[in-house]
Short mmCIF file of C-alpha atoms and ligand atoms in Angstrom, two decimals:
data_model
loop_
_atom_site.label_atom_id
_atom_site.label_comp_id
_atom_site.label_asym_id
_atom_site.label_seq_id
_atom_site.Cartn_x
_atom_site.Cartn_y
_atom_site.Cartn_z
CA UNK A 17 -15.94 14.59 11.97
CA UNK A 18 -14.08 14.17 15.28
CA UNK A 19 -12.30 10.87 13.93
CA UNK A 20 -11.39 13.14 10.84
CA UNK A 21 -9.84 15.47 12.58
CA UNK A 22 -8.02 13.22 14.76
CA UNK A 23 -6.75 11.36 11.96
CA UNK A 24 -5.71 14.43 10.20
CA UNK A 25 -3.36 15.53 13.81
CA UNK A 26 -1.95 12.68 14.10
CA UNK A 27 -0.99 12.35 10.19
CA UNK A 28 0.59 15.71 10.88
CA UNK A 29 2.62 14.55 13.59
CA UNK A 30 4.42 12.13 11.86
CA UNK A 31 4.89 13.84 8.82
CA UNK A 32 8.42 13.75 7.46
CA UNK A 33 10.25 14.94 4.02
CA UNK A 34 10.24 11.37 1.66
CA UNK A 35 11.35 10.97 -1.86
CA UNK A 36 8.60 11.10 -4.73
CA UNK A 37 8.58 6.96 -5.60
CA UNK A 38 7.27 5.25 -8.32
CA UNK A 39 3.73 3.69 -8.15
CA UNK A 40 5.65 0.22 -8.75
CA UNK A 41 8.13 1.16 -5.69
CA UNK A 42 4.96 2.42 -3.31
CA UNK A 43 2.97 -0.83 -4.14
CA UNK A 44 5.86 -3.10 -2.86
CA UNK A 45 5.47 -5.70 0.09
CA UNK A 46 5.86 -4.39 3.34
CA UNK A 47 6.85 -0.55 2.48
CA UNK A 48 9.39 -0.10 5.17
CA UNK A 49 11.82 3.03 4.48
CA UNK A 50 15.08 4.31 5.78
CA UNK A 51 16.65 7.63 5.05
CA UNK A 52 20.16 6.69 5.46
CA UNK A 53 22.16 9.37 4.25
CA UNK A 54 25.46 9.78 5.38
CA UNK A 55 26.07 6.04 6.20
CA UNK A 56 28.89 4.98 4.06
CA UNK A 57 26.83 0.77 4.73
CA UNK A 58 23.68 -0.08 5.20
CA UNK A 59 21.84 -3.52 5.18
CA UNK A 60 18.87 -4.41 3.22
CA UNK A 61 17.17 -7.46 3.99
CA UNK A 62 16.14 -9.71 1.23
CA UNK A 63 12.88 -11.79 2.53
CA UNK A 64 11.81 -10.30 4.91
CA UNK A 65 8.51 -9.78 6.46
CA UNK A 66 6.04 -12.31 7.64
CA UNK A 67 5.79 -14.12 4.04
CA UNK A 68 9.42 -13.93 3.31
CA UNK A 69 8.39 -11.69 0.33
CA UNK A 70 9.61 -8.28 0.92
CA UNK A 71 12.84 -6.07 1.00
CA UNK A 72 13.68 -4.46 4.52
CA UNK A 73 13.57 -1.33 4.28
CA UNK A 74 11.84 -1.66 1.47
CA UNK A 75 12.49 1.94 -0.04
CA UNK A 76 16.11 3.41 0.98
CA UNK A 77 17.20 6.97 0.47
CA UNK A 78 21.37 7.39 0.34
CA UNK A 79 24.51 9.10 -0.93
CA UNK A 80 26.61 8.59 -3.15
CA UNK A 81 29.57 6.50 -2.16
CA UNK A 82 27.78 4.04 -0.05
CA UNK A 83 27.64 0.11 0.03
CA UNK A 84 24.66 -1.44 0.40
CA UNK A 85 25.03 -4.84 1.36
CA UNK A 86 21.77 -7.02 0.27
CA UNK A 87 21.19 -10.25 2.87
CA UNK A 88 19.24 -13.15 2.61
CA UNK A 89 17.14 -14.08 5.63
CA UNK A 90 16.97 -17.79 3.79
CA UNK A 91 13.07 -16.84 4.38
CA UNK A 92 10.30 -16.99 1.45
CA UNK A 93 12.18 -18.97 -1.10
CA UNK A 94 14.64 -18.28 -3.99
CA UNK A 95 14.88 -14.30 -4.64
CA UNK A 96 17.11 -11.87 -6.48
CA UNK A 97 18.12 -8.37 -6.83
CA UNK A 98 17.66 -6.45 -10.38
CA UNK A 99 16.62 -3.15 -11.30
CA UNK A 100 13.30 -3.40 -13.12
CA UNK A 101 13.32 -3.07 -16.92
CA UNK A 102 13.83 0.87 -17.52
CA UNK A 103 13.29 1.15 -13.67
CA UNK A 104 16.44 3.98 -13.00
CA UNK A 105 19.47 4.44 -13.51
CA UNK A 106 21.15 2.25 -10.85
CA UNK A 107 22.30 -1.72 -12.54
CA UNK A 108 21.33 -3.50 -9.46
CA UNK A 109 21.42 -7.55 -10.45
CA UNK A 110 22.51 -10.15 -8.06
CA UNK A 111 22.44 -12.96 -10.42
CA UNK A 112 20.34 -16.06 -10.48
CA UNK A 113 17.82 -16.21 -7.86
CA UNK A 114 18.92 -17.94 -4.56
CA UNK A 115 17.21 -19.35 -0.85
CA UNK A 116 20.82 -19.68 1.26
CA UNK A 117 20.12 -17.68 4.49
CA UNK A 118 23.34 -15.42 4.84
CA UNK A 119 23.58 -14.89 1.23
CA UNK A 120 24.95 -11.13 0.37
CA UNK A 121 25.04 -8.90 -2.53
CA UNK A 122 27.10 -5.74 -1.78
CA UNK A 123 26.81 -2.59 -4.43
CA UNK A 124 28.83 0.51 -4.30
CA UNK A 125 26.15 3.21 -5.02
CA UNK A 126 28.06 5.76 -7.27
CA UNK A 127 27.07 9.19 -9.17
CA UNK A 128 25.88 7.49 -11.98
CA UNK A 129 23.19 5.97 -10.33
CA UNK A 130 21.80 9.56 -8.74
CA UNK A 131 17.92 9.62 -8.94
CA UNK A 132 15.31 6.69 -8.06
CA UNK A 133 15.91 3.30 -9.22
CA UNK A 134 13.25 0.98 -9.07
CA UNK A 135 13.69 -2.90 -8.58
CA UNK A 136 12.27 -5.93 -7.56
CA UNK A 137 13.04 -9.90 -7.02
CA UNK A 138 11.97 -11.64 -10.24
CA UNK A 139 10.60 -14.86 -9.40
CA UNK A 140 8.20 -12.80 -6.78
CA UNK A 141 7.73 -9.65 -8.53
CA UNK A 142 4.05 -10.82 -9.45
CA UNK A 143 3.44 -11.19 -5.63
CA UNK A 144 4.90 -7.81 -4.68
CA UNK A 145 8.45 -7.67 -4.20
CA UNK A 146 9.98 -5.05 -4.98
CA UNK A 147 12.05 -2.01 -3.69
CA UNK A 148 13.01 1.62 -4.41
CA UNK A 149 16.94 3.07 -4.16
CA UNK A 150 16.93 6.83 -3.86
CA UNK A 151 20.59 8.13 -4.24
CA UNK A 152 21.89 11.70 -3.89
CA UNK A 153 20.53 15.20 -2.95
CA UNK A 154 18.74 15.82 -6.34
CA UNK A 155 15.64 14.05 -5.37
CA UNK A 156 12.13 14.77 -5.62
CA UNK A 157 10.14 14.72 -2.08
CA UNK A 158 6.96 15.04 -0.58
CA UNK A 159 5.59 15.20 2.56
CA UNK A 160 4.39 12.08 4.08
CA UNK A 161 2.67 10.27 7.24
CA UNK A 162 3.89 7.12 8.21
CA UNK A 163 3.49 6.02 4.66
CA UNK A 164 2.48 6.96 1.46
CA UNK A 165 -1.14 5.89 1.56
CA UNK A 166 -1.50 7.35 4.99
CA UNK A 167 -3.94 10.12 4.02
CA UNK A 168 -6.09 8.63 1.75
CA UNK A 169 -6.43 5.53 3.70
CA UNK A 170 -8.05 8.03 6.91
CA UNK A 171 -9.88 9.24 4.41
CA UNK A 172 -11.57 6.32 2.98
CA UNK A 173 -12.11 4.90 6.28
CA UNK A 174 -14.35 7.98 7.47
CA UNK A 175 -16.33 7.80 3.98
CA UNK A 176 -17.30 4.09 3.57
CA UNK A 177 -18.93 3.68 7.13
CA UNK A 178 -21.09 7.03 6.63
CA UNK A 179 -22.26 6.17 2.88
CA UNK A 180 -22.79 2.29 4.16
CA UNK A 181 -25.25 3.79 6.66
CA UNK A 182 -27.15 6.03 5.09
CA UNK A 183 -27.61 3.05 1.85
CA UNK A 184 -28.59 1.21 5.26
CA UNK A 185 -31.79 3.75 6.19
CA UNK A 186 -32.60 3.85 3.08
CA UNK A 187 -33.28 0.08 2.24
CA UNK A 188 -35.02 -0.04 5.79
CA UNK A 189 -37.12 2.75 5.44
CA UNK A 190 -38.21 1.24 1.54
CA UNK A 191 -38.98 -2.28 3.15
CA UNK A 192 -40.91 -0.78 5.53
CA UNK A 193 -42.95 1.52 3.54
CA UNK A 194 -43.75 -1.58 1.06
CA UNK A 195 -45.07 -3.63 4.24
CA UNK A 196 -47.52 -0.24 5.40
CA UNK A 197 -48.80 0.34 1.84
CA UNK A 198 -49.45 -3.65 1.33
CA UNK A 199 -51.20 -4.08 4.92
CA UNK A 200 -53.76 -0.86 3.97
CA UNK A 201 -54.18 -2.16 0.56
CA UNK A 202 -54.99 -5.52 1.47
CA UNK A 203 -57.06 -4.15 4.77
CA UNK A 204 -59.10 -1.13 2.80
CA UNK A 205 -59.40 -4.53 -0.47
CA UNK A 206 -60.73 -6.58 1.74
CA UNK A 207 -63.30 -4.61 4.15
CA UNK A 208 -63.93 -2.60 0.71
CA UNK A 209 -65.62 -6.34 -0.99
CA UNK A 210 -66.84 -7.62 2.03
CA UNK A 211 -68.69 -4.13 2.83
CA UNK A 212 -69.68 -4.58 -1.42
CA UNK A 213 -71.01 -8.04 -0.36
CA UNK A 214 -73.01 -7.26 2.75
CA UNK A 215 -75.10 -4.95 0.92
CA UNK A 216 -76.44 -7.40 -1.46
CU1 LIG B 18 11.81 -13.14 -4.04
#
């Protein structure tokens, strides 16, 4: 229960206002964000992370009115920009997927594309990469830790141990009943006959 609760503070501590993404936006490689409103430019990496297979920051909250310019790192192969199929209503496509480090993609963000947009690289979008665009003021948030999976994650880490351990006793305790009830069995059998066989 202390680890709980010391999980729980320290959730608290970092807690900051974050926009309501999709599970498909949440799930993405690395799951770096940025609130940048009021830039008018911001940068967003395209391979980035150890495997090359992420966008830096991975979700991005702005206004209306600013360029985002996406940059290759030349890292994790041949990738692309595009919103997913349905995924919001912000047209991001670079094009055909390329690997030149130094590569850009710039988008003007304007109001038609207020809300979430959700999109991803296709070649690696099996693998993970993908990416959320917030854009204006009208956007659901929530409260958050230092990401989305922050709570449940403490969670889950104080549950498993304690169940694991008490599934533990239990199997030791069951072995070790089976080896007391077989040694009096076979002990009370055996003096039980040869007591039988004495008599006779
Ligand atoms: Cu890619």
């Amino acid at each position: 229960m202390a680890a709980a609760g010391a999980g729980a503070a320290g959730t608290a501590a970092a807690q900051e206002q974050q926009p309501v993404w999709p599970s498909g936006v949440t799930s993405g490689n690395l799951g770096s964000y940025r609130d940048a409103r009021g830039e008018s430019e911001v940068t967003v990496q395209v391979g980035a992370g150890d495997s090359g297979l992420a966008f830096d920051p991975t979700m991005l909250w702005v206004d209306t009115g600013t360029t985002i310019t996406f940059e290759w790192t030349g890292n994790g192969g041949d990738h692309n920009v595009q919103t997913v199929e349905g995924g919001g209503p912000a047209s991001l496509d670079s094009g055909d997927p390329v690997g030149e480090e130094g590569y850009t993609y710039e988008y003007e963000v304007t109001e038609e594309d207020a809300g979430i947009t959700h999109y991803h690289c296709v070649p690696h979008t099996a693998v993970g990469m993908h990416g959320g665009l917030a854009v204006g003021g009208d956007i659901e948030t929530e409260s958050t830790g230092g990401g989305n999976t922050g709570w449940p994650e403490n969670i889950a880490h104080v549950g498993v141990p304690l169940h694991a351990h008490w599934v533990g006793i239990a199997a030791i305790l069951g072995i070790a009943l089976t080896f007391v009830f077989t040694f009096y069995l076979l002990k009370y059998g055996e003096s039980a006959h040869t007591g039988h066989g004495g008599a006779q």
